[in-house]
Coordinates of C-alpha atoms and ligand atoms in Angstrom, one line a residue:
M1 CA 63.4 96.7 145.1
F2 CA 65.2 93.9 147.0
F3 CA 62.5 91.4 146.2
S4 CA 63.0 92.0 142.5
I5 CA 66.7 91.2 142.8
Q6 CA 65.9 88.1 144.8
T7 CA 63.5 87.1 142.0
I8 CA 66.1 87.7 139.3
A9 CA 68.5 85.5 141.2
L10 CA 65.8 82.8 141.6
V11 CA 65.0 82.9 137.9
A12 CA 68.6 82.8 136.9
S13 CA 69.6 79.9 139.1
T14 CA 66.6 77.7 138.2
G15 CA 66.4 78.5 134.5
L16 CA 62.7 79.2 134.6
L17 CA 60.9 80.0 131.4
A18 CA 60.0 83.6 130.9
T19 CA 56.3 83.0 131.6
Q20 CA 57.1 81.1 134.8
G21 CA 59.5 83.9 135.7
V22 CA 56.6 86.4 135.5
Q23 CA 54.6 84.2 137.8
A24 CA 57.5 83.9 140.2
L25 CA 57.9 87.6 140.2
A26 CA 54.2 88.1 141.1
V27 CA 54.4 85.6 143.9
E28 CA 57.6 87.1 145.2
E29 CA 56.3 90.6 145.2
R30 CA 53.1 89.6 146.9
S31 CA 55.0 87.9 149.7
T32 CA 57.3 90.8 150.4
S33 CA 55.8 94.1 149.2
L34 CA 54.5 96.4 151.8
C35 CA 51.2 96.3 149.9
N36 CA 50.3 93.0 151.4
Q37 CA 50.9 93.9 154.9
A38 CA 48.3 95.4 157.2
N39 CA 48.6 99.2 157.2
Y40 CA 51.4 98.8 154.6
G41 CA 53.8 97.5 157.2
A42 CA 53.1 100.1 159.8
S43 CA 52.2 98.7 163.2
G44 CA 49.5 100.6 165.0
V45 CA 48.5 104.2 164.7
P46 CA 50.9 107.1 164.7
W47 CA 49.2 108.8 167.6
K48 CA 50.2 105.9 169.9
S49 CA 53.8 105.8 171.3
N50 CA 54.1 102.0 170.7
S51 CA 53.5 102.2 167.0
S52 CA 56.1 101.8 164.3
P53 CA 56.2 103.2 160.7
G54 CA 55.8 101.0 157.6
S55 CA 58.7 102.4 155.6
F56 CA 61.0 105.3 155.0
C57 CA 60.1 107.1 151.8
S58 CA 63.0 109.4 151.3
S59 CA 66.3 108.3 149.6
N60 CA 68.8 108.5 152.5
K61 CA 68.2 107.2 156.0
P62 CA 69.6 109.7 158.5
S63 CA 70.9 106.9 160.7
N64 CA 71.9 103.3 160.4
N65 CA 71.3 102.3 164.0
K66 CA 69.6 99.0 164.7
Y67 CA 66.2 100.7 164.8
W68 CA 66.6 102.3 161.4
K69 CA 67.9 99.1 159.9
Q70 CA 64.5 97.5 160.7
I71 CA 62.6 100.0 158.6
P72 CA 62.4 99.2 154.8
Y73 CA 62.5 101.8 152.1
A74 CA 59.1 102.4 150.6
D75 CA 58.4 100.1 147.7
S76 CA 55.6 100.7 145.2
Y77 CA 53.0 99.9 147.8
D78 CA 49.8 98.5 146.4
K79 CA 50.5 99.0 142.8
V80 CA 51.3 95.3 142.9
R81 CA 48.2 94.4 144.9
C82 CA 46.0 96.5 142.7
S83 CA 47.3 95.0 139.5
T84 CA 46.6 91.4 140.4
S85 CA 43.5 89.5 139.8
S86 CA 42.6 89.7 143.5
R87 CA 42.3 93.4 143.4
G88 CA 38.6 93.2 144.2
R89 CA 39.5 91.8 147.6
Y90 CA 41.1 95.1 148.7
N91 CA 39.0 98.1 149.5
V92 CA 41.8 100.4 148.9
C93 CA 42.0 99.2 145.3
N94 CA 38.4 99.7 144.3
G95 CA 38.2 103.4 144.1
G96 CA 41.7 104.2 143.0
N97 CA 43.3 107.5 143.9
K98 CA 40.4 109.9 144.0
K99 CA 40.7 113.6 143.8
T100 CA 38.5 114.8 146.7
N101 CA 37.0 118.0 147.7
L102 CA 38.2 119.8 150.8
P103 CA 36.4 118.8 153.9
K104 CA 33.5 120.9 155.3
K105 CA 34.4 123.6 157.7
C106 CA 37.8 123.8 156.1
N107 CA 39.3 127.2 155.6
P108 CA 42.7 126.4 154.0
P109 CA 45.4 129.0 153.2
H110 CA 45.0 130.5 149.8
K111 CA 46.5 133.3 147.8
F112 CA 45.1 136.5 146.5
P113 CA 44.9 136.9 142.7
W114 CA 48.0 139.1 142.6
G115 CA 50.1 136.6 144.5
Y116 CA 48.6 133.7 142.7
S117 CA 50.4 131.5 140.3
T118 CA 49.1 128.2 139.0
P119 CA 51.3 125.1 139.6
K120 CA 51.9 124.2 136.0
T121 CA 50.2 126.4 133.5
S122 CA 50.7 130.1 134.3
T123 CA 48.7 131.9 131.6
S124 CA 45.1 130.9 132.5
S125 CA 43.2 133.1 134.9
S126 CA 41.9 131.7 138.1
A127 CA 38.3 131.9 136.7
A128 CA 39.3 129.9 133.6
K129 CA 41.1 127.4 135.8
A130 CA 38.0 126.9 137.9
S131 CA 35.8 126.3 134.9
A132 CA 38.4 124.1 133.3
T133 CA 38.1 121.7 136.2
S134 CA 34.4 121.7 136.3
S135 CA 34.2 118.2 135.0
S136 CA 36.4 116.9 137.9
A137 CA 35.3 115.6 141.2
A138 CA 35.6 119.0 142.7
A139 CA 33.0 120.5 140.6
P140 CA 29.9 120.4 142.9
V141 CA 31.7 122.1 145.8
A142 CA 33.7 124.4 143.6
S143 CA 30.6 125.7 141.8
S144 CA 28.5 126.1 144.9
A145 CA 31.4 127.7 146.7
S146 CA 32.2 130.1 143.9
S147 CA 28.5 131.1 143.6
S148 CA 28.4 132.1 147.2
A149 CA 31.9 133.5 147.3
A150 CA 31.7 135.3 144.0
G151 CA 29.3 138.0 145.3
A152 CA 31.5 138.8 148.2
A153 CA 34.7 138.5 146.3
S154 CA 33.6 140.6 143.4
S155 CA 32.8 143.5 145.6
A156 CA 35.5 143.1 148.2
A157 CA 38.6 141.5 146.8
A158 CA 38.4 140.1 143.3
S159 CA 37.9 143.3 141.4
P160 CA 40.6 145.4 143.1
A161 CA 42.8 142.4 143.0
A162 CA 42.3 141.9 139.3
S163 CA 42.8 145.5 138.5
S164 CA 46.0 145.7 140.5
A165 CA 47.2 142.3 139.4
D166 CA 50.3 143.6 137.6
S167 CA 51.4 146.3 140.0
A168 CA 50.9 144.9 143.5
T169 CA 53.7 142.9 145.0
P170 CA 53.2 139.7 147.0
A171 CA 54.9 141.3 150.0
S172 CA 52.0 143.7 150.4
A173 CA 49.4 141.1 149.7
A174 CA 48.6 139.4 152.9
P175 CA 45.9 141.2 154.9
S176 CA 44.3 138.2 156.7
A177 CA 41.2 140.2 157.5
S178 CA 39.9 140.1 153.9
A179 CA 41.3 136.6 153.2
S180 CA 38.0 134.9 153.9
A181 CA 36.4 136.8 151.0
V182 CA 38.6 134.8 148.6
D183 CA 37.5 131.3 147.6
P184 CA 40.3 129.0 148.5
L185 CA 39.3 126.5 145.8
S186 CA 39.8 129.2 143.2
Y187 CA 43.0 130.4 144.7
P188 CA 44.6 127.4 146.3
V189 CA 48.0 127.0 147.8
C190 CA 49.2 123.8 146.2
D191 CA 52.1 121.4 146.8
L192 CA 52.2 118.9 143.9
S193 CA 48.5 117.9 143.4
Y194 CA 47.6 118.6 147.0
Q195 CA 45.9 121.6 148.5
V196 CA 47.8 122.8 151.6
Q197 CA 44.9 122.5 154.0
Y198 CA 46.8 123.9 157.1
Q199 CA 50.3 124.6 158.1
N200 CA 51.8 124.5 161.6
Y201 CA 48.4 123.7 163.2
T202 CA 48.2 124.4 166.9
R203 CA 45.5 124.2 169.5
V204 CA 45.1 124.2 173.3
A205 CA 45.8 120.8 174.7
A206 CA 42.7 119.5 176.6
N207 CA 44.4 116.8 178.6
G208 CA 47.8 115.1 179.2
V209 CA 51.2 116.5 180.0
W210 CA 50.6 119.7 178.1
A211 CA 47.0 120.4 179.2
G212 CA 46.1 124.1 178.9
L213 CA 49.1 124.9 176.7
T214 CA 48.9 125.8 173.0
M215 CA 50.6 122.9 171.2
G216 CA 51.1 121.5 167.7
A217 CA 48.3 119.0 167.0
A218 CA 48.0 116.1 164.5
A219 CA 45.1 114.2 163.0
Q220 CA 43.4 111.1 164.6
D221 CA 40.9 109.6 162.3
A222 CA 39.3 106.3 161.4
S223 CA 40.3 106.8 157.8
Y224 CA 43.9 106.3 158.7
M225 CA 45.7 104.0 156.3
T226 CA 49.4 103.9 157.2
Y227 CA 52.3 106.0 158.2
T228 CA 55.8 106.4 156.8
L229 CA 58.8 108.5 157.7
S230 CA 60.6 110.9 155.4
T231 CA 62.9 113.9 155.3
S232 CA 60.7 116.1 153.0
V233 CA 57.0 116.8 152.6
D234 CA 57.2 116.1 148.9
D235 CA 58.4 112.6 149.6
C236 CA 55.4 112.1 151.9
L237 CA 53.0 113.3 149.1
A238 CA 54.7 111.1 146.5
A239 CA 54.3 108.1 148.8
C240 CA 50.5 108.9 149.2
D241 CA 50.3 109.1 145.4
Q242 CA 51.5 105.5 145.3
I243 CA 48.9 104.2 147.7
E244 CA 45.5 103.5 146.1
G245 CA 42.8 105.5 148.0
C246 CA 45.2 107.8 149.8
V247 CA 44.0 111.4 149.5
F248 CA 45.3 113.1 152.6
V249 CA 48.7 113.4 154.3
N250 CA 49.4 114.9 157.7
T251 CA 53.1 115.6 158.1
Y252 CA 54.7 116.6 161.4
Y253 CA 57.7 116.2 163.6
D254 CA 57.0 113.8 166.5
V255 CA 59.5 115.2 168.9
N256 CA 60.7 113.2 171.9
E257 CA 64.4 114.0 172.7
E258 CA 64.7 111.2 175.2
E259 CA 63.9 108.7 172.5
N260 CA 65.4 110.3 169.5
Y261 CA 67.3 107.1 168.7
L262 CA 63.9 105.8 167.5
P263 CA 63.3 106.6 163.8
K264 CA 60.0 108.4 164.3
H265 CA 61.6 110.7 166.9
T266 CA 64.9 111.3 165.0
D267 CA 65.6 115.0 164.5
G268 CA 64.6 116.3 161.1
V269 CA 62.4 113.2 160.3
L270 CA 58.8 113.8 159.4
T271 CA 56.0 111.5 160.2
C272 CA 53.8 111.1 157.1
A273 CA 50.4 109.9 158.2
M274 CA 48.2 108.8 155.3
Y275 CA 44.4 108.9 155.2
S276 CA 41.6 107.9 152.8
T277 CA 39.6 111.1 153.5
C278 CA 40.7 114.7 153.9
V279 CA 40.6 115.0 157.6
S280 CA 39.3 118.2 159.1
T281 CA 41.3 119.9 161.8
D282 CA 38.3 119.1 164.1
N283 CA 40.0 115.7 164.4
N284 CA 43.5 117.1 165.2
D285 CA 43.4 116.0 168.8
N286 CA 46.8 114.4 169.0
W287 CA 48.6 117.3 170.8
G288 CA 51.3 115.0 172.3
G289 CA 51.8 114.3 176.0
Q290 CA 48.9 111.9 176.0
D291 CA 50.6 108.5 176.2
D292 CA 54.1 109.8 175.9
P293 CA 55.8 113.1 176.7
N294 CA 56.2 113.9 173.0
T295 CA 55.3 117.1 171.2
I296 CA 53.8 117.6 167.7
V297 CA 55.7 120.2 165.7
N298 CA 54.8 121.8 162.4
S299 CA 51.7 119.8 161.7
N300 CA 50.7 120.3 158.1
G301 CA 47.7 118.9 156.2
Y302 CA 47.6 118.2 152.5
C303 CA 44.4 117.2 150.7
K304 CA 44.5 115.9 147.2
S305 CA 42.3 118.3 145.3
G306 CA 41.0 118.9 141.8
A307 CA 41.9 122.6 142.4
C308 CA 45.6 121.5 142.3
S309 CA 45.6 119.2 139.4
S310 CA 47.4 120.4 136.3
Ligands
NAG401 C1 54.5 127.3 164.6 O1 53.7 127.8 165.6 C2 54.3 128.1 166.8 C3 53.3 128.4 167.8 O2 52.5 129.5 167.3 C4 55.4 129.1 166.6 O3 56.1 129.3 167.8 C5 56.4 128.6 165.6 O4 57.3 129.6 165.3 C6 55.7 128.3 164.3 N1 56.6 127.6 163.4 C7 56.7 128.0 162.1 C8 57.7 127.2 161.3 O5 56.0 128.8 161.6

């Protein structure tokens, strides 16, 4: 935002013609927007202690200390970059914001039919919803998954679920033993247009300060794009929506009480790590205590999915 104000001042003081003003705006934005900075202004990767976030993507910073002052609010990211004639130079612009399938070996949380409600339209059944999205990118996996899951589901869960859809209460509807019989693509848990791929992921730390202990664990993957900070998951997901090519967000608290004056360790502040692929939990091997005595708390994964589009 600030660069636009600067540009307005520039245009006003020099009396540029409107067309020149447009050019000046483009130049100004290209020189200051996060979109033209490596990793959108983030320095390094979020699983290293010496990294720093590119921006803060919620509306109110929780502190105004000198470290927080250095972090800009999120701008519109590469919407500038991708709207210019040089868009072909940037890989992130070429494919746009794709809706991807869930990664292989992913068993995300999902809801049974009687606890299920679609994000936007509530009247269509899950089967209708699945067929309605058949022309989307999710179709190949959705159709193959449903063909294999349909047999098991129809005998085990789907039929009783459908018949008791009106009477059963959500409170009684969480037997995890039969959860695997339900196709998560047909009954997704969605946040905005993202499938909740995992929540509060933990695993046993294989090395570092916490070796042998069950710890929260975050993603490390080559498809990393940038990371931001926020005070809500939905702000993280909205930021990913603004970054061309971003399809996956891993949110977590990077807790280090001794350094909680640093933005990324501030209490209540989420790290939002953005990726261009939906990263499997196989790659969640940042369990903290590896180059820093930090801990990863409440690690959630959100994969942009055709199953969650409205
Ligand atoms: C996350 O998992 C840990 C370890 O199992 C547990 O102690 C904690 O209560 C969980 N947090 C939430 C918010 O579910």
